[in-house]
CSV table of N, CA and C in Angstrom, one decimal:
chain,number,residue,atom,x,y,z
A,1,MET,N,0.9,-1.2,0.0
A,1,MET,CA,0.0,0.0,0.0
A,1,MET,C,0.9,1.2,0.0
A,2,SER,N,0.6,2.2,-0.8
A,2,SER,CA,1.4,3.4,-0.9
A,2,SER,C,1.1,4.3,0.2
A,3,LEU,N,2.1,5.2,0.5
A,3,LEU,CA,1.9,6.2,1.5
A,3,LEU,C,0.8,7.2,1.2
A,4,TRP,N,0.6,7.4,-0.1
A,4,TRP,CA,-0.4,8.4,-0.5
A,4,TRP,C,-1.8,7.8,-0.1
A,5,TRP,N,-2.1,6.5,-0.3
A,5,TRP,CA,-3.4,6.0,0.1
A,5,TRP,C,-3.6,6.1,1.6
A,6,VAL,N,-2.5,5.8,2.4
A,6,VAL,CA,-2.7,5.9,3.8
A,6,VAL,C,-3.0,7.3,4.3
A,7,MET,N,-2.3,8.3,3.7
A,7,MET,CA,-2.5,9.7,4.0
A,7,MET,C,-3.9,10.1,3.6
A,8,GLU,N,-4.3,9.7,2.4
A,8,GLU,CA,-5.7,10.1,1.9
A,8,GLU,C,-6.7,9.5,2.8
A,9,GLY,N,-6.6,8.3,3.3
A,9,GLY,CA,-7.5,7.6,4.2
A,9,GLY,C,-7.6,8.4,5.5
A,10,GLN,N,-6.4,8.8,6.0
A,10,GLN,CA,-6.4,9.5,7.3
A,10,GLN,C,-7.1,10.9,7.1
A,11,LYS,N,-6.9,11.5,6.0
A,11,LYS,CA,-7.5,12.8,5.7
A,11,LYS,C,-9.0,12.7,5.7
A,12,GLN,N,-9.5,11.6,5.0
A,12,GLN,CA,-11.0,11.4,4.9
A,12,GLN,C,-11.5,11.1,6.3
A,13,GLN,N,-10.8,10.3,7.1
A,13,GLN,CA,-11.3,10.0,8.4
A,13,GLN,C,-11.4,11.2,9.3
A,14,GLN,N,-10.4,12.2,9.1
A,14,GLN,CA,-10.5,13.4,9.9
A,14,GLN,C,-11.7,14.2,9.5
A,15,GLN,N,-12.0,14.3,8.2
A,15,GLN,CA,-13.1,15.0,7.7
A,15,GLN,C,-14.4,14.5,8.3
A,16,TYR,N,-14.5,13.1,8.3
A,16,TYR,CA,-15.7,12.5,8.8
A,16,TYR,C,-15.9,12.8,10.3
A,17,SER,N,-14.8,12.7,11.0
A,17,SER,CA,-14.9,12.9,12.5
A,17,SER,C,-15.3,14.4,12.8
A,18,LYS,N,-14.9,15.3,11.9
A,18,LYS,CA,-15.3,16.7,12.2
A,18,LYS,C,-16.8,17.0,11.8
A,19,SER,N,-17.3,16.1,11.0
A,19,SER,CA,-18.7,16.3,10.5
A,19,SER,C,-19.7,16.1,11.6
A,20,ARG,N,-20.8,16.9,11.6
A,20,ARG,CA,-21.9,16.7,12.5
A,20,ARG,C,-23.0,16.0,11.8
A,21,VAL,N,-22.8,15.6,10.6
A,21,VAL,CA,-23.8,14.9,9.8
A,21,VAL,C,-23.5,13.4,9.7
A,22,VAL,N,-24.5,12.6,10.0
A,22,VAL,CA,-24.3,11.2,9.9
A,22,VAL,C,-24.8,10.7,8.5
A,23,LYS,N,-24.1,9.7,7.9
A,23,LYS,CA,-24.6,9.2,6.6
A,23,LYS,C,-25.2,7.9,6.9
A,24,VAL,N,-26.4,7.7,6.3
A,24,VAL,CA,-27.2,6.5,6.3
A,24,VAL,C,-27.1,5.8,5.0
A,25,ASN,N,-26.8,4.5,5.0
A,25,ASN,CA,-26.7,3.8,3.7
A,25,ASN,C,-27.5,2.5,3.8
A,26,SER,N,-28.3,2.4,4.8
A,26,SER,CA,-29.2,1.2,4.9
A,26,SER,C,-30.4,1.4,5.8
A,27,LYS,N,-31.4,0.6,5.7
A,27,LYS,CA,-32.5,0.7,6.6
A,27,LYS,C,-32.1,0.5,8.0
A,28,GLU,N,-31.2,-0.4,8.2
A,28,GLU,CA,-30.7,-0.7,9.6
A,28,GLU,C,-30.1,0.5,10.2
A,29,SER,N,-29.2,1.2,9.5
A,29,SER,CA,-28.6,2.4,10.1
A,29,SER,C,-29.6,3.5,10.3
A,30,TRP,N,-30.6,3.6,9.4
A,30,TRP,CA,-31.7,4.6,9.5
A,30,TRP,C,-32.4,4.3,10.8
A,31,ASP,N,-32.8,3.1,11.0
A,31,ASP,CA,-33.6,2.7,12.2
A,31,ASP,C,-32.8,3.0,13.5
A,32,MET,N,-31.5,2.7,13.4
A,32,MET,CA,-30.6,2.9,14.6
A,32,MET,C,-30.6,4.4,15.0
A,33,PHE,N,-30.4,5.3,14.0
A,33,PHE,CA,-30.3,6.7,14.3
A,33,PHE,C,-31.6,7.3,14.7
A,34,ILE,N,-32.7,6.9,14.1
A,34,ILE,CA,-34.0,7.4,14.4
A,34,ILE,C,-34.4,7.0,15.8
A,35,THR,N,-34.0,5.7,16.2
A,35,THR,CA,-34.3,5.3,17.6
A,35,THR,C,-33.4,6.1,18.6
A,36,GLN,N,-32.2,6.3,18.2
A,36,GLN,CA,-31.3,7.1,19.1
A,36,GLN,C,-31.8,8.5,19.3
A,37,ALA,N,-32.3,9.1,18.2
A,37,ALA,CA,-32.9,10.5,18.3
A,37,ALA,C,-34.1,10.4,19.2
A,38,LYS,N,-35.0,9.4,19.1
A,38,LYS,CA,-36.2,9.3,19.9
A,38,LYS,C,-35.8,9.2,21.4
A,39,ASN,N,-34.8,8.3,21.7
A,39,ASN,CA,-34.4,8.1,23.0
A,39,ASN,C,-33.7,9.3,23.7
A,40,GLN,N,-33.1,10.2,22.9
A,40,GLN,CA,-32.5,11.4,23.4
A,40,GLN,C,-33.4,12.6,23.3
A,41,GLY,N,-34.6,12.5,22.8
A,41,GLY,CA,-35.5,13.6,22.6
A,41,GLY,C,-34.9,14.6,21.6
A,42,CYS,N,-34.3,14.2,20.6
A,42,CYS,CA,-33.6,15.0,19.6
A,42,CYS,C,-34.4,15.0,18.3
A,43,PRO,N,-34.7,16.2,17.8
A,43,PRO,CA,-35.3,16.3,16.5
A,43,PRO,C,-34.3,15.9,15.4
A,44,VAL,N,-34.8,15.6,14.2
A,44,VAL,CA,-34.0,15.1,13.1
A,44,VAL,C,-34.2,15.9,11.8
A,45,PHE,N,-33.1,16.2,11.1
A,45,PHE,CA,-33.2,16.9,9.8
A,45,PHE,C,-32.5,16.0,8.8
A,46,VAL,N,-33.2,15.6,7.8
A,46,VAL,CA,-32.7,14.6,6.8
A,46,VAL,C,-32.6,15.2,5.5
A,47,HIS,N,-31.4,15.0,4.8
A,47,HIS,CA,-31.2,15.4,3.4
A,47,HIS,C,-31.1,14.2,2.6
A,48,PHE,N,-32.1,14.0,1.7
A,48,PHE,CA,-32.1,12.9,0.8
A,48,PHE,C,-31.5,13.4,-0.5
A,49,GLY,N,-30.5,12.7,-0.9
A,49,GLY,CA,-29.8,13.2,-2.2
A,49,GLY,C,-29.3,12.0,-2.9
A,50,ALA,N,-28.5,12.3,-4.0
A,50,ALA,CA,-27.9,11.2,-4.8
A,50,ALA,C,-26.6,11.7,-5.3
A,51,SER,N,-25.7,10.8,-5.5
A,51,SER,CA,-24.3,11.2,-5.9
A,51,SER,C,-24.4,11.7,-7.4
A,52,TRP,N,-25.4,11.4,-8.1
A,52,TRP,CA,-25.5,11.8,-9.5
A,52,TRP,C,-26.3,13.1,-9.7
A,53,CYS,N,-26.8,13.6,-8.6
A,53,CYS,CA,-27.7,14.8,-8.6
A,53,CYS,C,-26.9,16.0,-8.2
A,54,VAL,N,-26.6,16.9,-9.2
A,54,VAL,CA,-25.8,18.1,-8.9
A,54,VAL,C,-26.4,19.0,-7.8
A,55,PRO,N,-27.7,19.3,-7.9
A,55,PRO,CA,-28.3,20.1,-6.8
A,55,PRO,C,-28.1,19.5,-5.4
A,56,SER,N,-28.2,18.2,-5.3
A,56,SER,CA,-28.0,17.5,-4.0
A,56,SER,C,-26.6,17.7,-3.5
A,57,LEU,N,-25.7,17.5,-4.4
A,57,LEU,CA,-24.3,17.6,-4.0
A,57,LEU,C,-24.0,19.1,-3.6
A,58,ALA,N,-24.5,20.0,-4.3
A,58,ALA,CA,-24.3,21.4,-4.1
A,58,ALA,C,-24.8,21.8,-2.7
A,59,MET,N,-25.8,21.1,-2.2
A,59,MET,CA,-26.4,21.4,-0.9
A,59,MET,C,-25.7,20.7,0.3
A,60,ASN,N,-24.8,19.9,0.0
A,60,ASN,CA,-24.1,19.2,1.1
A,60,ASN,C,-23.3,20.1,2.0
A,61,ALA,N,-22.6,21.1,1.5
A,61,ALA,CA,-21.9,22.1,2.3
A,61,ALA,C,-22.9,22.9,3.2
A,62,PHE,N,-24.0,23.3,2.6
A,62,PHE,CA,-25.0,24.1,3.3
A,62,PHE,C,-25.6,23.2,4.4
A,63,PHE,N,-25.8,22.0,4.2
A,63,PHE,CA,-26.3,21.0,5.2
A,63,PHE,C,-25.3,20.9,6.4
A,64,GLU,N,-24.0,20.8,6.1
A,64,GLU,CA,-23.0,20.8,7.1
A,64,GLU,C,-23.0,22.1,7.9
A,65,GLU,N,-23.2,23.2,7.3
A,65,GLU,CA,-23.2,24.5,8.0
A,65,GLU,C,-24.4,24.5,8.9
A,66,LEU,N,-25.6,24.1,8.5
A,66,LEU,CA,-26.7,24.0,9.4
A,66,LEU,C,-26.4,23.1,10.6
A,67,ALA,N,-25.8,22.0,10.3
A,67,ALA,CA,-25.5,21.1,11.4
A,67,ALA,C,-24.6,21.7,12.5
A,68,MET,N,-23.7,22.6,12.0
A,68,MET,CA,-22.8,23.3,13.0
A,68,MET,C,-23.6,24.4,13.8
A,69,THR,N,-24.6,24.9,13.2
A,69,THR,CA,-25.5,26.0,13.8
A,69,THR,C,-26.4,25.4,14.8
A,70,TYR,N,-27.1,24.3,14.4
A,70,TYR,CA,-28.1,23.7,15.3
A,70,TYR,C,-27.6,22.3,15.8
A,71,GLN,N,-26.8,22.4,16.9
A,71,GLN,CA,-26.1,21.3,17.4
A,71,GLN,C,-27.0,20.4,18.2
A,72,ASP,N,-28.3,20.8,18.5
A,72,ASP,CA,-29.2,19.9,19.2
A,72,ASP,C,-30.1,19.2,18.3
A,73,ILE,N,-29.8,19.2,17.0
A,73,ILE,CA,-30.6,18.4,16.0
A,73,ILE,C,-29.7,17.3,15.4
A,74,LEU,N,-30.2,16.2,15.2
A,74,LEU,CA,-29.5,15.1,14.5
A,74,LEU,C,-29.6,15.3,13.0
A,75,PHE,N,-28.5,15.5,12.3
A,75,PHE,CA,-28.5,15.7,10.8
A,75,PHE,C,-28.1,14.4,10.2
A,76,ILE,N,-29.0,14.0,9.2
A,76,ILE,CA,-28.8,12.7,8.5
A,76,ILE,C,-28.7,13.0,7.0
A,77,LEU,N,-27.7,12.4,6.4
A,77,LEU,CA,-27.6,12.4,4.9
A,77,LEU,C,-27.9,11.0,4.4
A,78,VAL,N,-28.9,10.9,3.5
A,78,VAL,CA,-29.3,9.6,3.0
A,78,VAL,C,-29.1,9.7,1.4
A,79,ASP,N,-28.2,8.8,1.0
A,79,ASP,CA,-28.1,8.6,-0.5
A,79,ASP,C,-29.2,7.7,-0.9
A,80,VAL,N,-30.1,8.2,-1.8
A,80,VAL,CA,-31.3,7.4,-2.1
A,80,VAL,C,-30.9,6.1,-2.9
A,81,ASP,N,-29.7,6.1,-3.6
A,81,ASP,CA,-29.3,4.9,-4.3
A,81,ASP,C,-28.8,3.8,-3.3
A,82,GLU,N,-28.3,4.2,-2.2
A,82,GLU,CA,-27.8,3.2,-1.2
A,82,GLU,C,-28.9,2.8,-0.3
A,83,ALA,N,-29.8,3.6,0.0
A,83,ALA,CA,-30.9,3.3,1.0
A,83,ALA,C,-32.3,3.5,0.3
A,84,LYS,N,-32.5,2.8,-0.7
A,84,LYS,CA,-33.8,2.9,-1.5
A,84,LYS,C,-35.0,2.7,-0.6
A,85,GLU,N,-34.9,1.7,0.3
A,85,GLU,CA,-36.0,1.4,1.2
A,85,GLU,C,-36.4,2.6,2.1
A,86,VAL,N,-35.4,3.3,2.6
A,86,VAL,CA,-35.7,4.4,3.4
A,86,VAL,C,-36.3,5.5,2.6
A,87,ALA,N,-35.8,5.8,1.4
A,87,ALA,CA,-36.3,6.8,0.5
A,87,ALA,C,-37.7,6.5,0.2
A,88,SER,N,-38.0,5.3,-0.1
A,88,SER,CA,-39.4,4.9,-0.5
A,88,SER,C,-40.3,5.1,0.7
A,89,LYS,N,-39.9,4.6,1.9
A,89,LYS,CA,-40.7,4.8,3.1
A,89,LYS,C,-41.0,6.2,3.4
A,90,MET,N,-40.1,7.1,3.1
A,90,MET,CA,-40.3,8.5,3.4
A,90,MET,C,-40.9,9.3,2.2
A,91,GLU,N,-41.3,8.5,1.2
A,91,GLU,CA,-41.9,9.0,0.0
A,91,GLU,C,-41.2,10.1,-0.7
A,92,VAL,N,-39.9,9.9,-0.9
A,92,VAL,CA,-39.0,10.8,-1.5
A,92,VAL,C,-39.1,10.6,-3.0
A,93,LYS,N,-39.5,11.6,-3.8
A,93,LYS,CA,-39.8,11.5,-5.2
A,93,LYS,C,-38.8,12.3,-6.0
A,94,ALA,N,-38.1,13.2,-5.4
A,94,ALA,CA,-37.2,14.1,-6.2
A,94,ALA,C,-36.0,14.5,-5.3
A,95,MET,N,-34.9,14.9,-5.9
A,95,MET,CA,-33.7,15.3,-5.1
A,95,MET,C,-33.4,16.7,-5.4
A,96,PRO,N,-32.9,17.4,-4.5
A,96,PRO,CA,-32.8,17.0,-3.1
A,96,PRO,C,-34.1,17.2,-2.4
A,97,THR,N,-34.4,16.4,-1.3
A,97,THR,CA,-35.5,16.5,-0.5
A,97,THR,C,-35.0,16.6,0.9
A,98,PHE,N,-35.6,17.5,1.7
A,98,PHE,CA,-35.2,17.7,3.1
A,98,PHE,C,-36.4,17.5,3.9
A,99,VAL,N,-36.3,16.7,5.0
A,99,VAL,CA,-37.4,16.3,5.9
A,99,VAL,C,-37.0,16.7,7.3
A,100,LEU,N,-37.9,17.4,8.0
A,100,LEU,CA,-37.8,17.8,9.4
A,100,LEU,C,-38.7,16.9,10.2
A,101,MET,N,-38.1,16.2,11.2
A,101,MET,CA,-38.9,15.3,12.0
A,101,MET,C,-38.8,15.6,13.5
A,102,ARG,N,-39.9,15.4,14.2
A,102,ARG,CA,-39.9,15.6,15.7
A,102,ARG,C,-39.1,14.4,16.2
A,103,ASP,N,-38.8,14.5,17.5
A,103,ASP,CA,-38.0,13.4,18.2
A,103,ASP,C,-38.8,12.1,18.2
A,104,ASP,N,-40.1,12.2,18.0
A,104,ASP,CA,-40.9,10.9,18.0
A,104,ASP,C,-41.0,10.3,16.6
A,105,GLY,N,-40.3,10.9,15.6
A,105,GLY,CA,-40.3,10.4,14.3
A,105,GLY,C,-41.4,11.0,13.4
A,106,THR,N,-42.3,11.9,13.9
A,106,THR,CA,-43.3,12.5,13.1
A,106,THR,C,-42.7,13.5,12.2
A,107,VAL,N,-43.1,13.4,10.9
A,107,VAL,CA,-42.6,14.3,9.9
A,107,VAL,C,-43.4,15.6,10.0
A,108,MET,N,-42.7,16.7,10.2
A,108,MET,CA,-43.3,18.0,10.5
A,108,MET,C,-43.2,18.9,9.2
A,109,ASP,N,-42.2,18.7,8.4
A,109,ASP,CA,-42.1,19.5,7.2
A,109,ASP,C,-41.2,18.8,6.1
A,110,LYS,N,-41.5,19.0,4.9
A,110,LYS,CA,-40.7,18.4,3.8
A,110,LYS,C,-40.5,19.5,2.8
A,111,VAL,N,-39.3,19.7,2.4
A,111,VAL,CA,-38.9,20.7,1.4
A,111,VAL,C,-38.2,20.0,0.2
A,112,VAL,N,-38.7,20.2,-1.0
A,112,VAL,CA,-38.1,19.6,-2.2
A,112,VAL,C,-37.4,20.7,-3.0
A,113,GLY,N,-36.2,20.5,-3.3
A,113,GLY,CA,-35.4,21.5,-4.1
A,113,GLY,C,-34.3,22.1,-3.3
A,114,ALA,N,-33.4,22.8,-4.0
A,114,ALA,CA,-32.2,23.3,-3.4
A,114,ALA,C,-32.3,24.8,-3.3
A,115,ASN,N,-33.0,25.2,-2.2
A,115,ASN,CA,-33.2,26.6,-1.9
A,115,ASN,C,-32.8,26.9,-0.5
A,116,PRO,N,-31.5,27.3,-0.3
A,116,PRO,CA,-31.0,27.4,1.0
A,116,PRO,C,-31.7,28.4,1.9
A,117,GLU,N,-32.2,29.5,1.4
A,117,GLU,CA,-32.9,30.5,2.2
A,117,GLU,C,-34.2,30.0,2.7
A,118,GLU,N,-35.0,29.3,1.9
A,118,GLU,CA,-36.2,28.7,2.3
A,118,GLU,C,-36.0,27.6,3.3
A,119,ILE,N,-35.0,26.8,3.1
A,119,ILE,CA,-34.7,25.7,4.1
A,119,ILE,C,-34.3,26.3,5.4
A,120,LYS,N,-33.4,27.3,5.4
A,120,LYS,CA,-33.0,27.9,6.7
A,120,LYS,C,-34.2,28.5,7.4
A,121,LYS,N,-35.1,29.2,6.7
A,121,LYS,CA,-36.3,29.7,7.3
A,121,LYS,C,-37.2,28.7,7.9
A,122,ARG,N,-37.3,27.5,7.3
A,122,ARG,CA,-38.2,26.5,7.8
A,122,ARG,C,-37.5,25.8,9.0
A,123,VAL,N,-36.2,25.6,8.9
A,123,VAL,CA,-35.5,25.0,10.1
A,123,VAL,C,-35.6,26.0,11.3
A,124,ASP,N,-35.4,27.3,11.1
A,124,ASP,CA,-35.5,28.2,12.2
A,124,ASP,C,-36.9,28.1,12.8
A,125,GLY,N,-37.9,28.1,12.0
A,125,GLY,CA,-39.3,28.0,12.6
A,125,GLY,C,-39.5,26.7,13.3
A,126,PHE,N,-39.0,25.6,12.7
A,126,PHE,CA,-39.2,24.3,13.3
A,126,PHE,C,-38.5,24.2,14.7
A,127,VAL,N,-37.2,24.7,14.7
A,127,VAL,CA,-36.4,24.7,15.9
A,127,VAL,C,-37.1,25.5,17.0
A,128,GLN,N,-37.6,26.7,16.7
A,128,GLN,CA,-38.3,27.5,17.7
A,128,GLN,C,-39.5,26.8,18.2
A,129,SER,N,-40.3,26.2,17.4
A,129,SER,CA,-41.5,25.6,17.9
A,129,SER,C,-41.2,24.3,18.7
A,130,PHE,N,-40.1,23.6,18.2
A,130,PHE,CA,-39.7,22.4,19.0
A,130,PHE,C,-39.2,22.8,20.4
A,131,ARG,N,-38.3,23.8,20.4
A,131,ARG,CA,-37.8,24.2,21.7
A,131,ARG,C,-38.8,24.7,22.6
A,132,SER,N,-39.8,25.5,22.1
A,132,SER,CA,-40.8,26.0,23.0
A,132,SER,C,-41.7,24.9,23.5
A,133,SER,N,-41.9,23.9,22.7
A,133,SER,CA,-42.8,22.7,23.2
A,133,SER,C,-42.1,21.9,24.2
A,134,LYS,N,-40.7,22.0,24.4
A,134,LYS,CA,-40.0,21.3,25.3
A,134,LYS,C,-39.7,22.0,26.6
A,135,ILE,N,-40.2,23.3,26.7
A,135,ILE,CA,-40.0,24.1,27.9
A,135,ILE,C,-40.9,23.6,29.0
A,136,ILE,N,-40.3,23.3,30.1
A,136,ILE,CA,-41.1,22.8,31.3
A,136,ILE,C,-41.4,23.9,32.2
A,137,VAL,N,-42.7,24.2,32.4
A,137,VAL,CA,-43.1,25.3,33.3
A,137,VAL,C,-43.3,24.9,34.7
């Protein structure tokens, strides 16, 4: 194995460890992360995309930025080609599709298309309503 491959692998590993976005590539990993979010009382924001879809790929950096801003939300990236069963279950028909879910798994909002301003506005509204519903008086 060449030194270049070792260094490239380490670089990719560092990038993944810095990421606040988890990648789901199977129904099993989807179920695990959704259960984890439910157990922790954590809302979920999902980006359904595909490696062949340019608008999906263009939104990945924006999705990462949102994950850094909203650290109390679980951010999940689903490649529809790798996790077809999940995409089908969530009724994803076009890419990119973004889904906001409560901690109990209830879908609260779905946005289709690559419009960062609209997505940010919806996430802001969702987070405000979720946080205010969790306030104990």
